[in-house]
């Protein structure tokens, strides 16, 4: 190398609080990646919501004749409460690990996992109930298709979130996280909050506003 | 490396070549082309025969001139710069490192913005007039598009039983719609299966034919003639074969034509096609058209040679109309096409001319993928 | 900094075979090469399909290809060229170049990067496999209800393949955005990034927001096809036009995804080969961002003839997009004006792009006129427009980029004469193939037909167009030969064969595994230029600049003009990374940083760090 003053080294990721990869300032890179991913998922649901609102606006009777069993209470309402609770519990888990409380983290994650599983269980029971009791399936007209596609893909995202929570729960049990290094927990919790927000939008749109 | 740019801009060569060919006319056969006018393709629209179409076509020239001007300006600058500013061996110092120029940049933002704003306003004004629909059109035609044929119905002109006069095409050229010139015609478009598009180039207009939706538009045809049309939205296997024609005539002739069509619609039973053979004479073949994808049953038919053939077609298909046709089945070698087409879940009887011994392909003229073999024995 | 000797040491530790290395690499440069070679293979496949189409259309009558196959061919030709050629090619180029241009050692998420790549051949296999199951004869636009009722299983394979490819692109977009936002060299503010990086950023935003909508649409179509869904069936309460809305909401940003990288490439090449900075950098950035944003407002201009859209809104915004596009054109011209143009092959392609994309753009302006669109929608006018912007646009830019960056990627410069032969063949062929199609469309020749009437007067122009298509195909041959002989020849291009401006030319060709030993200071959008010529304002340099000088040599004659000239041994106590006070080491990104490198020793320390043996399993 010649006498080259005025050169700097290539930019390398440095560590910062919460995670492994951290630029000199600003949001952690992995968390940024998760936020961008969530943005793309929002657009995915936007496509489905767009179709829902379009069809609804064009259909005089909505829900169509004979579909009077999509009610917010009791079951789906309970499921909603459980899911909202699970967002609170995972956030509590985050606050705990930020303070270095590994036990709190494990407990918070475990409860979140259970609440999420309960939500999915309620959803699956609802599906079963609709199909057997009312012969209401994905092929029951556009309304049926929309209902199952929207709630079904939401359920799939809940399942994905539960997989993520299981992974970080296992890692937490192996004491892999600390107050300074727990970026995976931050990322998974962001995803979980997103899943919850989508559910609230879905619940209000399909079950309440109708 | 400047040798390359001393050649004449090749794209100009290509353009000149295209113009030359276009203007020289092409070796078309005599008679009207199946779509469009008889003039060869050129840089300007061909013959446009409707009031609305002419409004749009009139918009083309000014836009074209603006486009040509922009084209010449930018290409001219490029060619000029390629020569004027090419690197010379004597170049030593860097050229002036200009980064920007506010006035220039504002200029080349504002001027195009003004031009496109003008184009927008002009196009909207034409659009408004083109899309306008009359309170009371003189004639309404219901255009029904299905894979792969057209039906035209005249709801204002019914037969004795109240059914509108209806024409369905058979074969590639499709049905011919007759209309009066100088009066507003309302087209209502209905799709039975997939999206099609009703396109008559000489109307300078198309509109999509969409299931679940009835699109409508008005046209006033200004001169008599026969104008070809074609389905312009990809609709499957025989999309390329969904032609139709529109024949515009003076009002008196239209009145005669439609009255005769009503007469024909009243006649029961519907007239049989040529052949002049009473039903029952000659060989009778029974065949079913199951569906577009499953074809005919049976797929192989036998008939004696040189004997008139009666096809008894059963169409159990609830979704599509069918018929029977024979490739090369006419004495002059053209395809014989059984008419009228059998509606879904109905049947029809066709009289086909005698066939010399040989193997023929029979098919459905609306769905040419439905084929079978006709063995005409000695 | 490294000298001009191209490093030829094995880039990976012993014990790993060549095959294993390439199958498992997470190095953005290798992944970039994988993308580009895969994309080029699909280019050839898609080109063969095009030749099939044009051969059949050369004269009226069905000579070689029946409608059943023809409909599969034109559908698959578009899918292949768009999703398996142009998009992966631009992603590959971006993968290779963007991290180096911002001064990073790799992309933000190298393993996701590898995953993104491998989804391409997988998706490609699924999509090509459709041919074994009846193909996908529904057009690349897949309009319902035809796409719902089409029985061929190939359609479902296409849908699955596209979901896979879409996911690959979304992950890639996330990667690019994270890299660009988080890993730029010290001093490289957003307004000092190379234009290629800017367009990659905007393209990534478009990908992120539009592709998921396509995915949702593809899933809706899959459900309608296979599970009795009623999204698009009016009998069940659905609406076929909805498909068009969902598709084109993706589809229109998609075409900007296909062209913005091309704009960026042209904006890299024109300044270098004119020896002037890009005229109006800020305006260019704004124009790119506006095109990106406006791209989301115009989708229904593909649906003017459905009778189901609010025409004035979409027409207005379609016209509006012409303005930022025009700004780009004028900026390129102003960059060239007063410059010293060297018409090497990259500039030939860039200027070819400018001259011909213009035609495609003007076509688009016509199409914005709604009543005119009523005439030429679904005709060869649109086919002409598409191919001018995609062939004369994207493909020309791809070749420009390949010629420009080939020496950086391989160390060997592609042969100029062969390059010019290819250029003229491609240029003439492109015009011959697609210009006559304007006239055909204006005359009423519709698209997506295997055959046309013999008495329509369209025969000559179709024949001409077919000749052009074969010329385009022929032009690929000198290119492939060129690549072959260059790769076999000496790799002696050096660090900076074009006398260029941006950071990728400040390292060896090809770069070492970690891209840089050390970075020049970044004080403008032309850091290497600044290093070579000293800072130059809008006046000529006071000293002649000889071409081909490496970045190692500074202009000693005008030291007082140099910006950011650090005082020797200066340490910025705030830890701000400026000048040689930077503490960042040259190790792999996820290794712990070297403790306490003294600023004054930095060049030495960096060199030593760079020579430390890699720990096994560390990414390179």
Short mmCIF file of N, CA and C in Angstrom, two decimals, chain B residues 84-206:
data_model
loop_
_atom_site.label_atom_id
_atom_site.label_comp_id
_atom_site.label_asym_id
_atom_site.label_seq_id
_atom_site.Cartn_x
_atom_site.Cartn_y
_atom_site.Cartn_z
N UNK B 84 -19.54 16.05 -31.96
CA UNK B 84 -18.94 17.28 -31.44
C UNK B 84 -18.09 17.03 -30.21
N UNK B 85 -18.55 16.12 -29.35
CA UNK B 85 -17.87 15.98 -28.07
C UNK B 85 -17.13 14.66 -27.93
N UNK B 86 -16.83 14.02 -29.07
CA UNK B 86 -16.12 12.76 -28.90
C UNK B 86 -14.69 13.05 -28.48
N UNK B 87 -14.14 12.06 -27.76
CA UNK B 87 -12.82 12.30 -27.20
C UNK B 87 -11.78 12.34 -28.30
N UNK B 88 -10.96 13.35 -28.21
CA UNK B 88 -9.88 13.46 -29.18
C UNK B 88 -8.56 13.17 -28.49
N UNK B 89 -7.59 12.67 -29.24
CA UNK B 89 -6.29 12.36 -28.62
C UNK B 89 -5.65 13.58 -27.96
N UNK B 90 -6.02 14.75 -28.46
CA UNK B 90 -5.42 15.96 -27.92
C UNK B 90 -6.06 16.39 -26.60
N UNK B 91 -7.12 15.70 -26.21
CA UNK B 91 -7.77 16.07 -24.95
C UNK B 91 -6.85 15.80 -23.79
N UNK B 92 -6.60 16.80 -23.02
CA UNK B 92 -5.74 16.61 -21.86
C UNK B 92 -6.53 16.82 -20.59
N UNK B 93 -6.85 18.10 -20.35
CA UNK B 93 -7.52 18.41 -19.10
C UNK B 93 -8.94 17.84 -19.10
N UNK B 94 -9.46 17.69 -17.91
CA UNK B 94 -10.86 17.29 -17.79
C UNK B 94 -11.74 18.40 -18.35
N UNK B 95 -12.88 18.00 -18.89
CA UNK B 95 -13.80 19.04 -19.33
C UNK B 95 -14.45 19.72 -18.11
N UNK B 96 -15.13 20.81 -18.36
CA UNK B 96 -15.79 21.53 -17.25
C UNK B 96 -16.75 20.59 -16.53
N UNK B 97 -16.59 20.50 -15.23
CA UNK B 97 -17.36 19.51 -14.46
C UNK B 97 -18.67 20.12 -13.96
N UNK B 98 -19.55 20.42 -14.91
CA UNK B 98 -20.80 21.07 -14.52
C UNK B 98 -21.72 20.07 -13.81
N UNK B 99 -22.28 20.52 -12.70
CA UNK B 99 -23.12 19.65 -11.90
C UNK B 99 -24.60 19.87 -12.12
N UNK B 100 -24.96 21.04 -12.55
CA UNK B 100 -26.38 21.35 -12.67
C UNK B 100 -26.56 22.76 -13.18
N UNK B 101 -27.78 23.10 -13.42
CA UNK B 101 -28.09 24.44 -13.92
C UNK B 101 -29.56 24.67 -13.63
N UNK B 102 -29.84 25.51 -12.66
CA UNK B 102 -31.21 25.60 -12.17
C UNK B 102 -32.21 25.96 -13.24
N UNK B 103 -31.89 26.96 -14.05
CA UNK B 103 -32.86 27.42 -15.05
C UNK B 103 -33.17 26.31 -16.04
N UNK B 104 -32.13 25.64 -16.49
CA UNK B 104 -32.31 24.55 -17.44
C UNK B 104 -33.17 23.45 -16.85
N UNK B 105 -32.88 23.12 -15.62
CA UNK B 105 -33.61 22.01 -15.00
C UNK B 105 -35.06 22.37 -14.77
N UNK B 106 -35.31 23.61 -14.34
CA UNK B 106 -36.71 24.04 -14.19
C UNK B 106 -37.39 24.00 -15.55
N UNK B 107 -36.67 24.47 -16.56
CA UNK B 107 -37.24 24.47 -17.91
C UNK B 107 -37.61 23.09 -18.38
N UNK B 108 -36.68 22.15 -18.26
CA UNK B 108 -37.04 20.86 -18.81
C UNK B 108 -37.92 20.03 -17.88
N UNK B 109 -38.28 20.61 -16.77
CA UNK B 109 -39.35 20.01 -15.97
C UNK B 109 -40.69 20.62 -16.34
N UNK B 110 -40.71 21.95 -16.43
CA UNK B 110 -41.98 22.63 -16.68
C UNK B 110 -42.51 22.40 -18.08
N UNK B 111 -41.64 22.50 -19.07
CA UNK B 111 -42.15 22.41 -20.45
C UNK B 111 -42.78 21.05 -20.73
N UNK B 112 -42.12 19.93 -20.41
CA UNK B 112 -42.83 18.67 -20.60
C UNK B 112 -44.10 18.59 -19.77
N UNK B 113 -44.08 19.15 -18.56
CA UNK B 113 -45.29 19.10 -17.73
C UNK B 113 -46.43 19.83 -18.42
N UNK B 114 -46.13 20.95 -19.02
CA UNK B 114 -47.18 21.70 -19.72
C UNK B 114 -47.67 20.91 -20.93
N UNK B 115 -46.73 20.32 -21.66
CA UNK B 115 -47.14 19.54 -22.84
C UNK B 115 -48.05 18.39 -22.42
N UNK B 116 -47.64 17.63 -21.40
CA UNK B 116 -48.50 16.49 -21.04
C UNK B 116 -49.82 16.96 -20.45
N UNK B 117 -49.80 18.10 -19.76
CA UNK B 117 -51.06 18.61 -19.24
C UNK B 117 -52.00 18.93 -20.40
N UNK B 118 -51.44 19.54 -21.43
CA UNK B 118 -52.25 19.84 -22.61
C UNK B 118 -52.79 18.58 -23.25
N UNK B 119 -51.92 17.58 -23.39
CA UNK B 119 -52.36 16.31 -23.99
C UNK B 119 -53.47 15.69 -23.15
N UNK B 120 -53.32 15.77 -21.83
CA UNK B 120 -54.33 15.20 -20.95
C UNK B 120 -55.68 15.88 -21.17
N UNK B 121 -55.66 17.19 -21.18
CA UNK B 121 -56.92 17.92 -21.34
C UNK B 121 -57.56 17.59 -22.69
N UNK B 122 -56.73 17.60 -23.73
CA UNK B 122 -57.28 17.29 -25.06
C UNK B 122 -57.85 15.89 -25.10
N UNK B 123 -57.12 14.95 -24.52
CA UNK B 123 -57.60 13.56 -24.59
C UNK B 123 -58.86 13.38 -23.75
N UNK B 124 -58.96 14.08 -22.65
CA UNK B 124 -60.16 13.95 -21.83
C UNK B 124 -61.38 14.52 -22.55
N UNK B 125 -61.17 15.60 -23.26
CA UNK B 125 -62.31 16.19 -23.96
C UNK B 125 -62.80 15.25 -25.05
N UNK B 126 -61.87 14.63 -25.76
CA UNK B 126 -62.29 13.66 -26.77
C UNK B 126 -62.94 12.45 -26.10
N UNK B 127 -62.35 12.00 -25.01
CA UNK B 127 -62.89 10.83 -24.31
C UNK B 127 -64.34 11.06 -23.90
N UNK B 128 -64.60 12.23 -23.39
CA UNK B 128 -65.95 12.55 -22.94
C UNK B 128 -66.95 12.40 -24.08
N UNK B 129 -66.55 12.88 -25.25
CA UNK B 129 -67.46 12.79 -26.38
C UNK B 129 -67.55 11.36 -26.92
N UNK B 130 -66.45 10.66 -26.88
CA UNK B 130 -66.45 9.29 -27.40
C UNK B 130 -67.28 8.37 -26.51
N UNK B 131 -67.23 8.62 -25.23
CA UNK B 131 -67.92 7.74 -24.28
C UNK B 131 -69.38 8.09 -24.11
N UNK B 132 -69.76 9.24 -24.62
CA UNK B 132 -71.13 9.70 -24.38
C UNK B 132 -72.12 8.68 -24.92
N UNK B 133 -73.20 8.50 -24.19
CA UNK B 133 -74.22 7.55 -24.65
C UNK B 133 -75.51 8.31 -24.86
N UNK B 134 -76.18 7.88 -25.91
CA UNK B 134 -77.39 8.60 -26.29
C UNK B 134 -78.55 8.18 -25.38
N UNK B 135 -79.52 9.08 -25.29
CA UNK B 135 -80.72 8.76 -24.51
C UNK B 135 -81.51 7.64 -25.16
N UNK B 136 -81.58 7.70 -26.48
CA UNK B 136 -82.39 6.71 -27.18
C UNK B 136 -81.68 6.30 -28.46
N UNK B 137 -80.90 5.27 -28.35
CA UNK B 137 -80.22 4.80 -29.57
C UNK B 137 -81.24 4.23 -30.56
N UNK B 138 -80.89 4.34 -31.82
CA UNK B 138 -81.82 3.86 -32.85
C UNK B 138 -81.90 2.34 -32.87
N UNK B 139 -80.78 1.71 -32.74
CA UNK B 139 -80.73 0.24 -32.78
C UNK B 139 -79.85 -0.22 -31.63
N UNK B 140 -80.27 -1.26 -30.96
CA UNK B 140 -79.45 -1.86 -29.92
C UNK B 140 -79.08 -3.26 -30.36
N UNK B 141 -77.83 -3.62 -30.16
CA UNK B 141 -77.40 -4.97 -30.47
C UNK B 141 -76.79 -5.58 -29.21
N UNK B 142 -77.26 -6.75 -28.84
CA UNK B 142 -76.63 -7.49 -27.75
C UNK B 142 -75.58 -8.40 -28.36
N UNK B 143 -74.35 -8.14 -27.99
CA UNK B 143 -73.23 -8.94 -28.49
C UNK B 143 -72.91 -9.97 -27.42
N UNK B 144 -72.96 -11.24 -27.80
CA UNK B 144 -72.66 -12.28 -26.83
C UNK B 144 -71.42 -13.00 -27.29
N UNK B 145 -70.39 -12.95 -26.47
CA UNK B 145 -69.14 -13.59 -26.82
C UNK B 145 -68.94 -14.84 -25.98
N UNK B 146 -68.54 -15.92 -26.64
CA UNK B 146 -68.24 -17.14 -25.90
C UNK B 146 -67.11 -17.85 -26.63
N UNK B 147 -66.53 -18.80 -25.96
CA UNK B 147 -65.43 -19.52 -26.61
C UNK B 147 -65.98 -20.42 -27.70
N UNK B 148 -65.69 -20.27 -28.93
CA UNK B 148 -64.98 -19.23 -29.63
C UNK B 148 -65.82 -18.71 -30.77
N UNK B 149 -66.89 -18.06 -30.46
CA UNK B 149 -67.84 -17.63 -31.48
C UNK B 149 -68.62 -16.46 -30.92
N UNK B 150 -69.34 -15.78 -31.83
CA UNK B 150 -70.17 -14.64 -31.42
C UNK B 150 -71.64 -14.90 -31.73
N UNK B 151 -72.49 -14.34 -30.91
CA UNK B 151 -73.92 -14.29 -31.23
C UNK B 151 -74.34 -12.83 -31.16
N UNK B 152 -75.08 -12.41 -32.17
CA UNK B 152 -75.62 -11.04 -32.16
C UNK B 152 -77.12 -11.11 -32.05
N UNK B 153 -77.68 -10.32 -31.16
CA UNK B 153 -79.13 -10.32 -31.00
C UNK B 153 -79.65 -8.90 -31.10
N UNK B 154 -80.84 -8.80 -31.67
CA UNK B 154 -81.48 -7.48 -31.82
C UNK B 154 -82.70 -7.45 -30.92
N UNK B 155 -82.57 -6.94 -29.71
CA UNK B 155 -83.69 -6.99 -28.77
C UNK B 155 -84.89 -6.15 -29.22
N UNK B 156 -84.66 -5.19 -30.12
CA UNK B 156 -85.79 -4.37 -30.58
C UNK B 156 -86.60 -5.08 -31.65
N UNK B 157 -86.10 -6.16 -32.15
CA UNK B 157 -86.79 -6.84 -33.25
C UNK B 157 -86.98 -8.30 -32.88
N UNK B 158 -88.20 -8.65 -32.54
CA UNK B 158 -88.42 -10.01 -32.06
C UNK B 158 -89.21 -10.80 -33.08
N UNK B 159 -89.21 -12.11 -32.87
CA UNK B 159 -90.03 -12.96 -33.72
C UNK B 159 -91.41 -13.14 -33.05
N UNK B 160 -92.19 -14.01 -33.60
CA UNK B 160 -93.58 -14.14 -33.12
C UNK B 160 -93.63 -14.54 -31.66
N UNK B 161 -92.65 -15.30 -31.21
CA UNK B 161 -92.70 -15.75 -29.81
C UNK B 161 -92.02 -14.78 -28.86
N UNK B 162 -91.63 -13.62 -29.37
CA UNK B 162 -91.02 -12.63 -28.49
C UNK B 162 -89.52 -12.77 -28.33
N UNK B 163 -88.93 -13.74 -28.99
CA UNK B 163 -87.47 -13.90 -28.91
C UNK B 163 -86.80 -12.91 -29.86
N UNK B 164 -85.71 -12.29 -29.42
CA UNK B 164 -85.03 -11.37 -30.33
C UNK B 164 -84.41 -12.11 -31.51
N UNK B 165 -84.33 -11.39 -32.63
CA UNK B 165 -83.62 -11.93 -33.78
C UNK B 165 -82.19 -12.23 -33.36
N UNK B 166 -81.71 -13.42 -33.69
CA UNK B 166 -80.41 -13.84 -33.17
C UNK B 166 -79.60 -14.48 -34.28
N UNK B 167 -78.34 -14.06 -34.41
CA UNK B 167 -77.46 -14.68 -35.40
C UNK B 167 -76.22 -15.19 -34.69
N UNK B 168 -75.89 -16.44 -34.95
CA UNK B 168 -74.66 -16.98 -34.39
C UNK B 168 -73.76 -17.39 -35.53
N UNK B 169 -72.53 -17.07 -35.40
CA UNK B 169 -71.59 -17.44 -36.45
C UNK B 169 -71.28 -18.92 -36.41
N UNK B 170 -70.76 -19.39 -37.52
CA UNK B 170 -70.26 -20.76 -37.56
C UNK B 170 -69.00 -20.68 -38.38
N UNK B 171 -67.93 -21.18 -37.91
CA UNK B 171 -66.72 -21.03 -38.70
C UNK B 171 -65.96 -19.78 -38.32
N UNK B 172 -64.78 -19.69 -38.88
CA UNK B 172 -63.83 -18.67 -38.47
C UNK B 172 -64.38 -17.26 -38.72
N UNK B 173 -65.09 -17.04 -39.80
CA UNK B 173 -65.46 -15.66 -40.10
C UNK B 173 -66.60 -15.14 -39.22
N UNK B 174 -67.29 -16.03 -38.53
CA UNK B 174 -68.24 -15.56 -37.54
C UNK B 174 -69.48 -14.94 -38.16
N UNK B 175 -70.34 -14.36 -37.32
CA UNK B 175 -71.60 -13.80 -37.81
C UNK B 175 -71.40 -12.41 -38.39
N UNK B 176 -72.39 -11.99 -39.18
CA UNK B 176 -72.37 -10.63 -39.72
C UNK B 176 -73.53 -9.84 -39.14
N UNK B 177 -73.20 -8.70 -38.60
CA UNK B 177 -74.20 -7.83 -37.99
C UNK B 177 -74.53 -6.74 -39.00
N UNK B 178 -75.81 -6.49 -39.23
CA UNK B 178 -76.19 -5.44 -40.18
C UNK B 178 -76.73 -4.26 -39.39
N UNK B 179 -76.29 -3.04 -39.76
CA UNK B 179 -76.68 -1.85 -39.01
C UNK B 179 -76.99 -0.71 -39.96
N UNK B 180 -77.82 0.22 -39.53
CA UNK B 180 -78.08 1.39 -40.38
C UNK B 180 -77.00 2.44 -40.21
N UNK B 181 -76.65 3.12 -41.31
CA UNK B 181 -75.67 4.21 -41.19
C UNK B 181 -76.35 5.45 -40.67
N UNK B 182 -75.52 6.32 -40.12
CA UNK B 182 -75.98 7.65 -39.73
C UNK B 182 -76.83 7.66 -38.48
N UNK B 183 -77.02 6.52 -37.84
CA UNK B 183 -77.85 6.52 -36.63
C UNK B 183 -77.06 5.92 -35.48
N UNK B 184 -77.50 6.26 -34.26
CA UNK B 184 -76.76 5.78 -33.09
C UNK B 184 -77.09 4.31 -32.85
N UNK B 185 -76.05 3.51 -32.80
CA UNK B 185 -76.21 2.10 -32.49
C UNK B 185 -75.65 1.87 -31.10
N UNK B 186 -76.38 1.17 -30.26
CA UNK B 186 -75.91 0.85 -28.91
C UNK B 186 -75.48 -0.60 -28.90
N UNK B 187 -74.22 -0.82 -28.51
CA UNK B 187 -73.73 -2.20 -28.36
C UNK B 187 -73.74 -2.56 -26.89
N UNK B 188 -74.34 -3.69 -26.56
CA UNK B 188 -74.29 -4.19 -25.18
C UNK B 188 -73.53 -5.50 -25.21
N UNK B 189 -72.54 -5.60 -24.37
CA UNK B 189 -71.61 -6.73 -24.47
C UNK B 189 -71.82 -7.70 -23.31
N UNK B 190 -72.02 -8.99 -23.67
CA UNK B 190 -72.25 -10.02 -22.66
C UNK B 190 -71.26 -11.15 -22.87
N UNK B 191 -70.63 -11.60 -21.79
CA UNK B 191 -69.69 -12.73 -21.90
C UNK B 191 -70.30 -13.94 -21.23
N UNK B 192 -70.10 -15.08 -21.86
CA UNK B 192 -70.67 -16.29 -21.26
C UNK B 192 -69.66 -17.13 -20.52
N UNK B 193 -68.40 -16.92 -20.78
CA UNK B 193 -67.45 -17.78 -20.10
C UNK B 193 -66.24 -16.99 -19.62
N UNK B 194 -65.37 -16.56 -20.54
CA UNK B 194 -64.16 -15.84 -20.14
C UNK B 194 -64.25 -14.43 -20.73
N UNK B 195 -63.22 -13.64 -20.48
CA UNK B 195 -63.22 -12.28 -21.01
C UNK B 195 -62.88 -12.33 -22.50
N UNK B 196 -63.71 -11.67 -23.31
CA UNK B 196 -63.39 -11.45 -24.71
C UNK B 196 -63.32 -9.94 -24.92
N UNK B 197 -63.14 -9.52 -26.18
CA UNK B 197 -63.18 -8.08 -26.43
C UNK B 197 -63.73 -7.83 -27.82
N UNK B 198 -64.64 -6.89 -27.91
CA UNK B 198 -65.31 -6.58 -29.17
C UNK B 198 -64.53 -5.47 -29.85
N UNK B 199 -63.86 -5.79 -30.96
CA UNK B 199 -62.92 -4.85 -31.57
C UNK B 199 -63.18 -4.74 -33.06
N UNK B 200 -63.46 -3.53 -33.50
CA UNK B 200 -63.56 -3.25 -34.93
C UNK B 200 -62.55 -2.14 -35.22
N UNK B 201 -61.42 -2.48 -35.85
CA UNK B 201 -60.37 -1.47 -36.05
C UNK B 201 -60.88 -0.21 -36.74
N UNK B 202 -61.83 -0.39 -37.67
CA UNK B 202 -62.29 0.80 -38.38
C UNK B 202 -63.25 1.65 -37.54
N UNK B 203 -63.66 1.16 -36.40
CA UNK B 203 -64.37 2.01 -35.44
C UNK B 203 -63.38 2.73 -34.55
N UNK B 204 -62.10 2.34 -34.63
CA UNK B 204 -61.06 2.86 -33.77
C UNK B 204 -61.43 2.65 -32.31
N UNK B 205 -62.02 1.50 -32.05
CA UNK B 205 -62.59 1.31 -30.71
C UNK B 205 -62.68 -0.15 -30.39
N UNK B 206 -62.41 -0.49 -29.11
CA UNK B 206 -62.76 -1.81 -28.63
C UNK B 206 -63.30 -1.67 -27.22
#
